[in-house]
Amino acid sequence: MLNIKNGLVLYGPQMEPTKANILIEDNQIVEVSPHASGGKEINANGCIVSPSLINSHVHSGDSVVKDIGDGKSIETIVKPPHGLKHQLLANADPQEIINSMRGSLQEMLDTGTTTLIDFREGGLNGVSLLKEAGENIPLRKMILGRHDSFFKTFPQPVTSDVKDEIRKSTLKILASTDGVGLSGFGEINDDIVDLITATCTSAGKLSAIHVAEYQEVQQNSVDLTGKTEVQRALEADFDILIHATCPLNKDLDLISESGKSVVCCPRSNGALSVGIPPVKDMWDKGINLLLGTDNLMFNSPNMFREMEYTLKVTRGCYQKYFPPVEVLKMATVNAGQALNLNIGCIEEGMLADIMIVEQLSNNPILSLINRTESKNIIGLMTDGNLVYLR
């Protein structure tokens, strides 16, 4: 049993600052109150006690090609299968990829992240690289994979043999992962997409896809099918949409009505010059928003940097106030709910994924978002187990 004492706890789904102790037993939070007693004590005096961070979209394999291709178009850099990153990854030494990923995973722990959702390219081999890189690193790694056969050119209409092949390929991926993560509609047929998402649903696994990342893919989708990428993703019943940076028509209303979650990746969108996600518009419509650092070619996996950029660029774009707690919730509470994980929130019954951080200003939320560096993280815990205590 552990007792985190005397900290300023960001309590409950609304992250209300509360002076309290946190009693932890068998990996779970059993009591949050000023009077909670017992167990081995951790003194959090002068510290903020917050849920640890959830990075809801990252391509960790791209750690091996940091800062390559700056200034080139998004299609040139990342469009599969012949984008610059795919060429470089195909020619990279597997051990070098593993070592680079391991460094990025460690950086996540050092900056308060204990859960990540990784879009894994490279089929089953790509999955195995991440698993090897993550050995003995106590991060909760949710892997969304993809199979090379998804991107083949199939005859139309799709035959029963093709359907069987796609189902089998999807099940092979799902046997080693938490779901499927697709690059986008530009590289895959809608009938194939429907088979993949249906197979994920039947297996109780997640499905996610990049949509509306930039204006051109949206317009191409409308020209080709009469529907936006967002419409197509919702009709295919994906669980999570990545980006939605450039919504068209009634896209945001449709997402809101569907109850699906959106992962915003503002630093990546900015680096690629494709726009800034309409965070406030989505929030105003009640869309559940998550946050991810996306492609490690362009960004560090530091969620504090992602939160600060998100808050300030959103206020700058809208020229209006945006509540900082809503950005912190994107990296904690909202993600835990979207992923059906018992994390992201400090209250009784939740798993103890917690960080203890020096309070650097009188506003605890802004202290975290604007000012926290890795050196300010005093302690980190996942599943009730201490990762480090400095």
mmCIF file of C-alpha atoms in Angstrom:
data_model
loop_
_atom_site.group_PDB
_atom_site.id
_atom_site.type_symbol
_atom_site.label_atom_id
_atom_site.label_comp_id
_atom_site.label_asym_id
_atom_site.label_seq_id
_atom_site.Cartn_x
_atom_site.Cartn_y
_atom_site.Cartn_z
ATOM 1 C CA MET A 1 0.000 0.000 0.000
ATOM 2 C CA LEU A 2 1.213 3.506 -0.901
ATOM 3 C CA ASN A 3 0.055 6.886 0.348
ATOM 4 C CA ILE A 4 0.838 10.019 -1.669
ATOM 5 C CA LYS A 5 0.499 12.717 0.991
ATOM 6 C CA ASN A 6 0.111 16.472 1.127
ATOM 7 C CA GLY A 7 -0.095 17.081 -2.616
ATOM 8 C CA LEU A 8 -2.430 19.308 -4.611
ATOM 9 C CA VAL A 9 -4.467 16.595 -6.336
ATOM 10 C CA LEU A 10 -6.221 17.200 -9.661
ATOM 11 C CA TYR A 11 -9.267 15.212 -8.643
ATOM 12 C CA GLY A 12 -11.957 13.584 -10.744
ATOM 13 C CA PRO A 13 -12.980 14.024 -14.396
ATOM 14 C CA GLN A 14 -12.982 17.828 -14.063
ATOM 15 C CA MET A 15 -9.494 17.784 -12.507
ATOM 16 C CA GLU A 16 -10.505 19.946 -9.565
ATOM 17 C CA PRO A 17 -7.424 21.032 -7.526
ATOM 18 C CA THR A 18 -7.882 19.501 -4.065
ATOM 19 C CA LYS A 19 -5.457 19.278 -1.154
ATOM 20 C CA ALA A 20 -5.588 15.569 -0.314
ATOM 21 C CA ASN A 21 -3.781 12.283 0.223
ATOM 22 C CA ILE A 22 -4.115 9.376 -2.198
ATOM 23 C CA LEU A 23 -4.193 5.840 -0.838
ATOM 24 C CA ILE A 24 -3.240 3.145 -3.353
ATOM 25 C CA GLU A 25 -3.680 -0.597 -2.893
ATOM 26 C CA ASP A 26 -3.453 -3.457 -5.409
ATOM 27 C CA ASN A 27 -2.774 -1.004 -8.270
ATOM 28 C CA GLN A 28 -5.944 0.986 -7.614
ATOM 29 C CA ILE A 29 -6.791 4.263 -5.963
ATOM 30 C CA VAL A 30 -8.881 3.356 -2.917
ATOM 31 C CA GLU A 31 -9.218 6.729 -1.188
ATOM 32 C CA VAL A 32 -8.636 10.394 -1.984
ATOM 33 C CA SER A 33 -9.102 12.627 1.046
ATOM 34 C CA PRO A 34 -7.164 14.809 3.479
ATOM 35 C CA HIS A 35 -7.549 12.038 6.047
ATOM 36 C CA ALA A 36 -6.385 9.015 4.010
ATOM 37 C CA SER A 37 -3.797 7.203 6.100
ATOM 38 C CA GLY A 38 -1.707 4.065 6.131
ATOM 39 C CA GLY A 39 0.798 2.546 3.749
ATOM 40 C CA LYS A 40 4.265 3.650 2.707
ATOM 41 C CA GLU A 41 4.225 7.428 2.521
ATOM 42 C CA ILE A 42 5.406 9.568 -0.389
ATOM 43 C CA ASN A 43 5.584 13.234 0.540
ATOM 44 C CA ALA A 44 4.132 15.376 -2.275
ATOM 45 C CA ASN A 45 4.235 18.665 -0.381
ATOM 46 C CA GLY A 46 4.671 21.555 -2.813
ATOM 47 C CA CYS A 47 3.701 19.298 -5.725
ATOM 48 C CA ILE A 48 0.814 18.791 -8.119
ATOM 49 C CA VAL A 49 -0.482 15.226 -8.220
ATOM 50 C CA SER A 50 -1.981 14.593 -11.646
ATOM 51 C CA PRO A 51 -2.940 11.668 -13.834
ATOM 52 C CA SER A 52 0.076 10.682 -15.893
ATOM 53 C CA LEU A 53 -0.128 11.500 -19.589
ATOM 54 C CA ILE A 54 -1.565 9.510 -22.505
ATOM 55 C CA ASN A 55 -0.042 10.020 -25.956
ATOM 56 C CA SER A 56 -2.958 8.997 -28.163
ATOM 57 C CA HIS A 57 -1.178 9.002 -31.515
ATOM 58 C CA VAL A 58 2.475 8.398 -32.244
ATOM 59 C CA HIS A 59 4.587 6.746 -34.933
ATOM 60 C CA SER A 60 7.485 5.591 -32.762
ATOM 61 C CA GLY A 61 9.275 3.833 -35.619
ATOM 62 C CA ASP A 62 9.990 7.209 -37.169
ATOM 63 C CA SER A 63 12.443 7.904 -34.358
ATOM 64 C CA VAL A 64 15.142 6.645 -36.684
ATOM 65 C CA VAL A 65 14.524 9.391 -39.283
ATOM 66 C CA LYS A 66 14.330 12.500 -37.095
ATOM 67 C CA ASP A 67 14.117 15.877 -38.865
ATOM 68 C CA ILE A 68 14.356 14.386 -42.353
ATOM 69 C CA GLY A 69 12.520 16.043 -45.239
ATOM 70 C CA ASP A 70 11.834 19.409 -43.626
ATOM 71 C CA GLY A 71 10.216 21.761 -46.161
ATOM 72 C CA LYS A 72 8.979 19.014 -48.480
ATOM 73 C CA SER A 73 5.285 18.399 -49.054
ATOM 74 C CA ILE A 74 3.347 16.049 -46.808
ATOM 75 C CA GLU A 75 2.780 13.661 -49.734
ATOM 76 C CA THR A 76 6.504 13.526 -50.462
ATOM 77 C CA ILE A 77 7.392 12.830 -46.858
ATOM 78 C CA VAL A 78 4.773 10.457 -45.442
ATOM 79 C CA LYS A 79 2.354 9.200 -48.122
ATOM 80 C CA PRO A 80 2.612 5.386 -48.312
ATOM 81 C CA PRO A 81 3.986 3.312 -49.808
ATOM 82 C CA HIS A 82 6.656 5.447 -51.507
ATOM 83 C CA GLY A 83 6.943 8.463 -49.205
ATOM 84 C CA LEU A 84 10.403 9.478 -48.042
ATOM 85 C CA LYS A 85 9.906 8.043 -44.571
ATOM 86 C CA HIS A 86 8.754 4.685 -45.956
ATOM 87 C CA GLN A 87 11.794 4.478 -48.210
ATOM 88 C CA LEU A 88 14.145 5.306 -45.352
ATOM 89 C CA LEU A 89 12.474 2.894 -42.942
ATOM 90 C CA ALA A 90 12.621 0.099 -45.513
ATOM 91 C CA ASN A 91 16.384 0.565 -45.795
ATOM 92 C CA ALA A 92 17.113 1.155 -42.106
ATOM 93 C CA ASP A 93 18.888 -1.440 -40.016
ATOM 94 C CA PRO A 94 16.309 -3.147 -37.742
ATOM 95 C CA GLN A 95 18.532 -2.828 -34.682
ATOM 96 C CA GLU A 96 18.941 0.877 -35.361
ATOM 97 C CA ILE A 97 15.141 1.231 -35.497
ATOM 98 C CA ILE A 98 14.805 -0.660 -32.220
ATOM 99 C CA ASN A 99 17.442 1.473 -30.511
ATOM 100 C CA SER A 100 15.823 4.689 -31.741
ATOM 101 C CA MET A 101 12.381 3.590 -30.603
ATOM 102 C CA ARG A 102 13.744 2.575 -27.219
ATOM 103 C CA GLY A 103 15.177 6.054 -26.758
ATOM 104 C CA SER A 104 11.830 7.643 -27.621
ATOM 105 C CA LEU A 105 9.935 5.356 -25.245
ATOM 106 C CA GLN A 106 12.316 6.292 -22.458
ATOM 107 C CA GLU A 107 11.843 9.981 -23.287
ATOM 108 C CA MET A 108 8.080 9.496 -22.892
ATOM 109 C CA LEU A 109 8.560 8.103 -19.395
ATOM 110 C CA ASP A 110 10.939 10.933 -18.536
ATOM 111 C CA THR A 111 8.265 13.459 -19.562
ATOM 112 C CA GLY A 112 5.316 11.949 -17.721
ATOM 113 C CA THR A 113 3.728 9.712 -20.349
ATOM 114 C CA THR A 114 2.808 6.196 -19.228
ATOM 115 C CA THR A 115 0.454 5.166 -22.054
ATOM 116 C CA LEU A 116 0.847 5.478 -25.812
ATOM 117 C CA ILE A 117 -1.073 4.450 -28.897
ATOM 118 C CA ASP A 118 1.362 3.564 -31.656
ATOM 119 C CA PHE A 119 0.473 3.401 -35.352
ATOM 120 C CA ARG A 120 2.727 0.543 -36.383
ATOM 121 C CA GLU A 121 3.773 0.274 -40.000
ATOM 122 C CA GLY A 122 5.605 -2.731 -41.389
ATOM 123 C CA GLY A 123 3.099 -5.481 -40.673
ATOM 124 C CA LEU A 124 3.896 -8.126 -38.089
ATOM 125 C CA ASN A 125 7.594 -7.361 -38.327
ATOM 126 C CA GLY A 126 6.917 -3.732 -37.409
ATOM 127 C CA VAL A 127 4.914 -4.894 -34.399
ATOM 128 C CA SER A 128 7.741 -7.133 -33.239
ATOM 129 C CA LEU A 129 10.244 -4.260 -33.495
ATOM 130 C CA LEU A 130 8.209 -2.135 -31.100
ATOM 131 C CA LYS A 131 7.707 -5.018 -28.692
ATOM 132 C CA GLU A 132 11.450 -5.646 -28.608
ATOM 133 C CA ALA A 133 12.178 -1.944 -28.190
ATOM 134 C CA GLY A 134 9.724 -1.752 -25.301
ATOM 135 C CA GLU A 135 11.039 -4.685 -23.285
ATOM 136 C CA ASN A 136 11.578 -3.677 -19.642
ATOM 137 C CA ILE A 137 10.229 -0.168 -20.252
ATOM 138 C CA PRO A 138 7.090 0.165 -18.092
ATOM 139 C CA LEU A 139 4.941 1.972 -20.644
ATOM 140 C CA ARG A 140 1.437 0.807 -21.493
ATOM 141 C CA LYS A 141 1.832 0.311 -25.232
ATOM 142 C CA MET A 142 -1.349 0.046 -27.298
ATOM 143 C CA ILE A 143 -0.347 -1.048 -30.786
ATOM 144 C CA LEU A 144 -2.491 -0.433 -33.853
ATOM 145 C CA GLY A 145 -1.004 -2.380 -36.744
ATOM 146 C CA ARG A 146 -1.644 -2.805 -40.435
ATOM 147 C CA HIS A 147 -1.031 -5.571 -42.957
ATOM 148 C CA ASP A 148 0.707 -5.012 -46.283
ATOM 149 C CA SER A 149 -2.085 -6.811 -48.105
ATOM 150 C CA PHE A 150 -4.486 -3.977 -47.216
ATOM 151 C CA PHE A 151 -2.849 -1.785 -49.841
ATOM 152 C CA LYS A 152 -2.962 -4.177 -52.799
ATOM 153 C CA THR A 153 -5.073 -3.364 -55.842
ATOM 154 C CA PHE A 154 -8.097 -5.632 -55.762
ATOM 155 C CA PRO A 155 -10.648 -6.346 -58.503
ATOM 156 C CA GLN A 156 -14.001 -4.618 -58.261
ATOM 157 C CA PRO A 157 -16.431 -5.677 -57.058
ATOM 158 C CA VAL A 158 -14.562 -7.367 -54.203
ATOM 159 C CA THR A 159 -14.797 -11.148 -54.535
ATOM 160 C CA SER A 160 -15.413 -13.619 -51.733
ATOM 161 C CA ASP A 161 -11.794 -14.793 -52.015
ATOM 162 C CA VAL A 162 -10.565 -11.247 -51.469
ATOM 163 C CA LYS A 163 -12.876 -10.826 -48.493
ATOM 164 C CA ASP A 164 -11.484 -13.988 -46.941
ATOM 165 C CA GLU A 165 -7.922 -12.776 -47.537
ATOM 166 C CA ILE A 166 -8.584 -9.423 -45.862
ATOM 167 C CA ARG A 167 -10.311 -10.995 -42.869
ATOM 168 C CA LYS A 168 -7.437 -13.419 -42.397
ATOM 169 C CA SER A 169 -4.843 -10.644 -42.743
ATOM 170 C CA THR A 170 -6.718 -8.499 -40.246
ATOM 171 C CA LEU A 171 -6.975 -11.348 -37.760
ATOM 172 C CA LYS A 172 -3.238 -11.989 -38.086
ATOM 173 C CA ILE A 173 -2.557 -8.383 -37.139
ATOM 174 C CA LEU A 174 -5.124 -8.399 -34.340
ATOM 175 C CA ALA A 175 -3.578 -11.495 -32.777
ATOM 176 C CA SER A 176 -0.512 -9.395 -31.898
ATOM 177 C CA THR A 177 -1.999 -5.920 -31.459
ATOM 178 C CA ASP A 178 -4.764 -3.884 -29.866
ATOM 179 C CA GLY A 179 -6.310 -3.015 -33.211
ATOM 180 C CA VAL A 180 -5.729 -1.609 -36.684
ATOM 181 C CA GLY A 181 -4.453 1.865 -37.583
ATOM 182 C CA LEU A 182 -4.801 2.873 -41.232
ATOM 183 C CA SER A 183 -2.881 5.619 -42.985
ATOM 184 C CA GLY A 184 -5.893 7.005 -44.860
ATOM 185 C CA PHE A 185 -8.447 6.563 -47.620
ATOM 186 C CA GLY A 186 -6.054 7.549 -50.386
ATOM 187 C CA GLU A 187 -4.322 4.164 -50.284
ATOM 188 C CA ILE A 188 -7.162 1.725 -49.620
ATOM 189 C CA ASN A 189 -10.517 0.760 -51.076
ATOM 190 C CA ASP A 190 -13.669 1.508 -49.054
ATOM 191 C CA ASP A 191 -14.916 -2.079 -49.339
ATOM 192 C CA ILE A 192 -11.631 -3.269 -47.847
ATOM 193 C CA VAL A 193 -11.936 -0.681 -45.077
ATOM 194 C CA ASP A 194 -15.412 -1.947 -44.184
ATOM 195 C CA LEU A 195 -14.100 -5.506 -43.887
ATOM 196 C CA ILE A 196 -11.238 -4.387 -41.650
ATOM 197 C CA THR A 197 -13.395 -2.363 -39.246
ATOM 198 C CA ALA A 198 -16.034 -5.106 -39.074
ATOM 199 C CA THR A 199 -13.343 -7.647 -38.234
ATOM 200 C CA CYS A 200 -11.930 -5.354 -35.528
ATOM 201 C CA THR A 201 -15.376 -4.884 -34.020
ATOM 202 C CA SER A 202 -16.053 -8.627 -33.985
ATOM 203 C CA ALA A 203 -12.717 -9.212 -32.259
ATOM 204 C CA GLY A 204 -13.297 -6.446 -29.711
ATOM 205 C CA LYS A 205 -10.307 -4.467 -30.993
ATOM 206 C CA LEU A 206 -9.862 -0.801 -31.896
ATOM 207 C CA SER A 207 -9.854 0.692 -35.386
ATOM 208 C CA ALA A 208 -8.462 4.121 -36.223
ATOM 209 C CA ILE A 209 -7.657 6.077 -39.379
ATOM 210 C CA HIS A 210 -6.082 9.370 -40.438
ATOM 211 C CA VAL A 211 -8.767 11.654 -41.896
ATOM 212 C CA ALA A 212 -8.976 15.218 -43.203
ATOM 213 C CA GLU A 213 -5.338 15.867 -42.356
ATOM 214 C CA TYR A 214 -5.065 18.429 -45.145
ATOM 215 C CA GLN A 215 -7.322 20.111 -47.650
ATOM 216 C CA GLU A 216 -6.223 18.188 -50.732
ATOM 217 C CA VAL A 217 -7.161 14.744 -49.386
ATOM 218 C CA GLN A 218 -10.567 16.058 -48.399
ATOM 219 C CA GLN A 219 -11.207 17.511 -51.850
ATOM 220 C CA ASN A 220 -9.927 14.358 -53.559
ATOM 221 C CA SER A 221 -12.333 12.308 -51.457
ATOM 222 C CA VAL A 222 -15.291 14.504 -52.381
ATOM 223 C CA ASP A 223 -14.352 14.452 -56.069
ATOM 224 C CA LEU A 224 -13.969 10.668 -56.087
ATOM 225 C CA THR A 225 -16.855 9.561 -53.885
ATOM 226 C CA GLY A 226 -19.043 12.596 -53.208
ATOM 227 C CA LYS A 227 -18.167 12.252 -49.506
ATOM 228 C CA THR A 228 -15.535 13.729 -47.229
ATOM 229 C CA GLU A 229 -12.980 11.492 -45.555
ATOM 230 C CA VAL A 230 -14.752 12.129 -42.265
ATOM 231 C CA GLN A 231 -18.070 10.911 -43.694
ATOM 232 C CA ARG A 232 -16.426 7.777 -45.040
ATOM 233 C CA ALA A 233 -14.665 7.061 -41.744
ATOM 234 C CA LEU A 234 -17.881 7.406 -39.776
ATOM 235 C CA GLU A 235 -19.799 5.210 -42.213
ATOM 236 C CA ALA A 236 -17.059 2.582 -41.842
ATOM 237 C CA ASP A 237 -17.522 2.845 -38.054
ATOM 238 C CA PHE A 238 -13.936 3.580 -37.041
ATOM 239 C CA ASP A 239 -13.563 4.026 -33.298
ATOM 240 C CA ILE A 240 -11.067 6.886 -33.435
ATOM 241 C CA LEU A 241 -10.350 9.538 -36.071
ATOM 242 C CA ILE A 242 -6.863 11.020 -36.303
ATOM 243 C CA HIS A 243 -6.416 14.716 -37.195
ATOM 244 C CA ALA A 244 -9.668 16.126 -38.689
ATOM 245 C CA THR A 245 -7.572 19.240 -39.254
ATOM 246 C CA CYS A 246 -9.492 20.327 -42.354
ATOM 247 C CA PRO A 247 -13.188 19.495 -41.881
ATOM 248 C CA LEU A 248 -15.634 20.291 -44.671
ATOM 249 C CA ASN A 249 -19.385 20.739 -44.856
ATOM 250 C CA LYS A 250 -21.073 19.117 -41.836
ATOM 251 C CA ASP A 251 -18.057 17.024 -40.776
ATOM 252 C CA LEU A 252 -17.906 18.294 -37.208
ATOM 253 C CA ASP A 253 -21.649 17.889 -36.687
ATOM 254 C CA LEU A 254 -21.410 14.316 -37.952
ATOM 255 C CA ILE A 255 -18.543 13.509 -35.590
ATOM 256 C CA SER A 256 -20.436 15.037 -32.694
ATOM 257 C CA GLU A 257 -23.560 13.009 -33.477
ATOM 258 C CA SER A 258 -21.531 9.806 -33.820
ATOM 259 C CA GLY A 259 -19.899 10.084 -30.398
ATOM 260 C CA LYS A 260 -16.527 9.164 -31.907
ATOM 261 C CA SER A 261 -13.288 10.623 -30.559
ATOM 262 C CA VAL A 262 -10.760 12.706 -32.470
ATOM 263 C CA VAL A 263 -7.017 12.783 -31.815
ATOM 264 C CA CYS A 264 -5.541 16.215 -32.516
ATOM 265 C CA CYS A 265 -1.850 16.543 -33.408
ATOM 266 C CA PRO A 266 -1.253 20.307 -33.668
ATOM 267 C CA ARG A 267 2.569 20.325 -33.674
ATOM 268 C CA SER A 268 2.696 17.821 -36.524
ATOM 269 C CA ASN A 269 0.092 19.724 -38.524
ATOM 270 C CA GLY A 270 2.068 22.920 -37.986
ATOM 271 C CA ALA A 271 5.368 21.321 -38.961
ATOM 272 C CA LEU A 272 3.826 20.021 -42.194
ATOM 273 C CA SER A 273 2.133 23.351 -42.995
ATOM 274 C CA VAL A 274 -1.287 21.733 -43.364
ATOM 275 C CA GLY A 275 -3.191 23.849 -40.837
ATOM 276 C CA ILE A 276 -4.183 23.939 -37.199
ATOM 277 C CA PRO A 277 -6.937 21.612 -35.934
ATOM 278 C CA PRO A 278 -10.175 23.427 -35.053
ATOM 279 C CA VAL A 279 -9.916 22.464 -31.400
ATOM 280 C CA LYS A 280 -12.348 25.045 -30.063
ATOM 281 C CA ASP A 281 -14.977 24.328 -32.731
ATOM 282 C CA MET A 282 -14.795 20.616 -31.950
ATOM 283 C CA TRP A 283 -14.901 21.254 -28.215
ATOM 284 C CA ASP A 284 -17.888 23.583 -28.624
ATOM 285 C CA LYS A 285 -19.718 20.729 -30.369
ATOM 286 C CA GLY A 286 -19.008 18.314 -27.541
ATOM 287 C CA ILE A 287 -16.560 16.116 -29.457
ATOM 288 C CA ASN A 288 -14.291 14.043 -27.223
ATOM 289 C CA LEU A 289 -10.794 15.323 -28.002
ATOM 290 C CA LEU A 290 -7.516 13.489 -27.474
ATOM 291 C CA LEU A 291 -3.939 14.615 -28.056
ATOM 292 C CA GLY A 292 -0.951 12.972 -29.720
ATOM 293 C CA THR A 293 2.576 13.938 -30.702
ATOM 294 C CA ASP A 294 2.262 12.066 -34.023
ATOM 295 C CA ASN A 295 5.264 11.601 -36.253
ATOM 296 C CA LEU A 296 8.613 11.520 -34.454
ATOM 297 C CA MET A 297 10.255 12.689 -37.666
ATOM 298 C CA PHE A 298 9.055 16.174 -36.736
ATOM 299 C CA ASN A 299 8.332 16.169 -33.016
ATOM 300 C CA SER A 300 9.679 14.956 -29.742
ATOM 301 C CA PRO A 301 7.213 12.650 -27.912
ATOM 302 C CA ASN A 302 6.978 15.196 -25.078
ATOM 303 C CA MET A 303 3.301 15.691 -24.257
ATOM 304 C CA PHE A 304 4.005 18.828 -22.214
ATOM 305 C CA ARG A 305 5.293 20.495 -25.360
ATOM 306 C CA GLU A 306 2.234 19.257 -27.241
ATOM 307 C CA MET A 307 -0.138 20.635 -24.610
ATOM 308 C CA GLU A 308 1.543 24.035 -24.476
ATOM 309 C CA TYR A 309 1.518 24.403 -28.254
ATOM 310 C CA THR A 310 -2.113 23.274 -28.428
ATOM 311 C CA LEU A 311 -3.291 25.769 -25.831
ATOM 312 C CA LYS A 312 -1.477 28.754 -27.254
ATOM 313 C CA VAL A 313 -2.049 28.130 -30.939
ATOM 314 C CA THR A 314 -5.757 27.520 -30.280
ATOM 315 C CA ARG A 315 -6.071 30.818 -28.436
ATOM 316 C CA GLY A 316 -4.067 32.554 -31.153
ATOM 317 C CA CYS A 317 -6.129 31.145 -34.024
ATOM 318 C CA TYR A 318 -9.493 31.916 -32.431
ATOM 319 C CA GLN A 319 -8.349 35.081 -30.655
ATOM 320 C CA LYS A 320 -10.435 33.849 -27.732
ATOM 321 C CA TYR A 321 -9.812 32.285 -24.361
ATOM 322 C CA PHE A 322 -9.649 28.494 -24.286
ATOM 323 C CA PRO A 323 -9.631 26.736 -20.880
ATOM 324 C CA PRO A 324 -6.250 25.128 -20.142
ATOM 325 C CA VAL A 325 -7.885 22.297 -18.182
ATOM 326 C CA GLU A 326 -9.533 21.145 -21.421
ATOM 327 C CA VAL A 327 -6.098 20.681 -22.991
ATOM 328 C CA LEU A 328 -4.880 18.700 -19.977
ATOM 329 C CA LYS A 329 -8.021 16.543 -20.203
ATOM 330 C CA MET A 330 -7.154 15.785 -23.855
ATOM 331 C CA ALA A 331 -3.967 14.153 -22.564
ATOM 332 C CA THR A 332 -5.580 12.356 -19.617
ATOM 333 C CA VAL A 333 -9.296 12.032 -18.823
ATOM 334 C CA ASN A 334 -10.655 12.125 -22.375
ATOM 335 C CA ALA A 335 -8.171 9.558 -23.631
ATOM 336 C CA GLY A 336 -8.851 7.113 -20.818
ATOM 337 C CA GLN A 337 -12.563 7.270 -21.602
ATOM 338 C CA ALA A 338 -12.106 6.870 -25.363
ATOM 339 C CA LEU A 339 -9.839 3.855 -24.962
ATOM 340 C CA ASN A 340 -12.081 2.183 -22.382
ATOM 341 C CA LEU A 341 -9.138 2.086 -20.005
ATOM 342 C CA ASN A 342 -9.493 2.661 -16.292
ATOM 343 C CA ILE A 343 -6.880 5.425 -16.354
ATOM 344 C CA GLY A 344 -6.565 9.145 -16.966
ATOM 345 C CA CYS A 345 -8.378 10.288 -13.834
ATOM 346 C CA ILE A 346 -7.587 10.405 -10.131
ATOM 347 C CA GLU A 347 -10.566 9.102 -8.193
ATOM 348 C CA GLU A 348 -11.507 6.036 -6.227
ATOM 349 C CA GLY A 349 -11.587 2.835 -8.283
ATOM 350 C CA MET A 350 -9.223 4.043 -11.019
ATOM 351 C CA LEU A 351 -5.853 2.477 -11.769
ATOM 352 C CA ALA A 352 -3.050 4.490 -10.213
ATOM 353 C CA ASP A 353 -1.366 6.072 -13.238
ATOM 354 C CA ILE A 354 -0.063 9.176 -11.509
ATOM 355 C CA MET A 355 2.679 11.790 -11.771
ATOM 356 C CA ILE A 356 3.969 14.007 -8.976
ATOM 357 C CA VAL A 357 5.224 17.325 -10.327
ATOM 358 C CA GLU A 358 6.736 20.394 -8.683
ATOM 359 C CA GLN A 359 4.219 23.247 -8.604
ATOM 360 C CA LEU A 360 5.902 26.180 -10.325
ATOM 361 C CA SER A 361 3.075 28.748 -10.253
ATOM 362 C CA ASN A 362 -0.137 29.478 -8.396
ATOM 363 C CA ASN A 363 -2.193 28.048 -11.268
ATOM 364 C CA PRO A 364 -1.617 24.271 -11.125
ATOM 365 C CA ILE A 365 -2.978 23.548 -14.619
ATOM 366 C CA LEU A 366 -0.871 26.216 -16.295
ATOM 367 C CA SER A 367 2.086 25.212 -14.133
ATOM 368 C CA LEU A 368 1.902 21.777 -15.746
ATOM 369 C CA ILE A 369 1.227 22.923 -19.296
ATOM 370 C CA ASN A 370 3.491 25.954 -19.549
ATOM 371 C CA ARG A 371 6.367 25.271 -17.199
ATOM 372 C CA THR A 372 6.985 21.592 -16.491
ATOM 373 C CA GLU A 373 10.231 20.026 -17.671
ATOM 374 C CA SER A 374 11.346 16.465 -17.036
ATOM 375 C CA LYS A 375 13.474 17.670 -14.117
ATOM 376 C CA ASN A 376 10.285 18.887 -12.382
ATOM 377 C CA ILE A 377 8.658 15.432 -12.382
ATOM 378 C CA ILE A 378 9.380 14.117 -8.898
ATOM 379 C CA GLY A 379 7.619 10.773 -9.249
ATOM 380 C CA LEU A 380 5.852 8.650 -11.837
ATOM 381 C CA MET A 381 3.589 5.678 -11.288
ATOM 382 C CA THR A 382 1.774 3.271 -13.598
ATOM 383 C CA ASP A 383 -0.633 0.524 -12.495
ATOM 384 C CA GLY A 384 0.148 1.481 -8.909
ATOM 385 C CA ASN A 385 3.857 0.755 -9.365
ATOM 386 C CA LEU A 386 6.502 3.429 -9.022
ATOM 387 C CA VAL A 387 8.503 3.916 -12.199
ATOM 388 C CA TYR A 388 10.764 6.441 -10.495
ATOM 389 C CA LEU A 389 10.822 8.688 -7.427
ATOM 390 C CA ARG A 390 13.414 11.454 -7.497
#
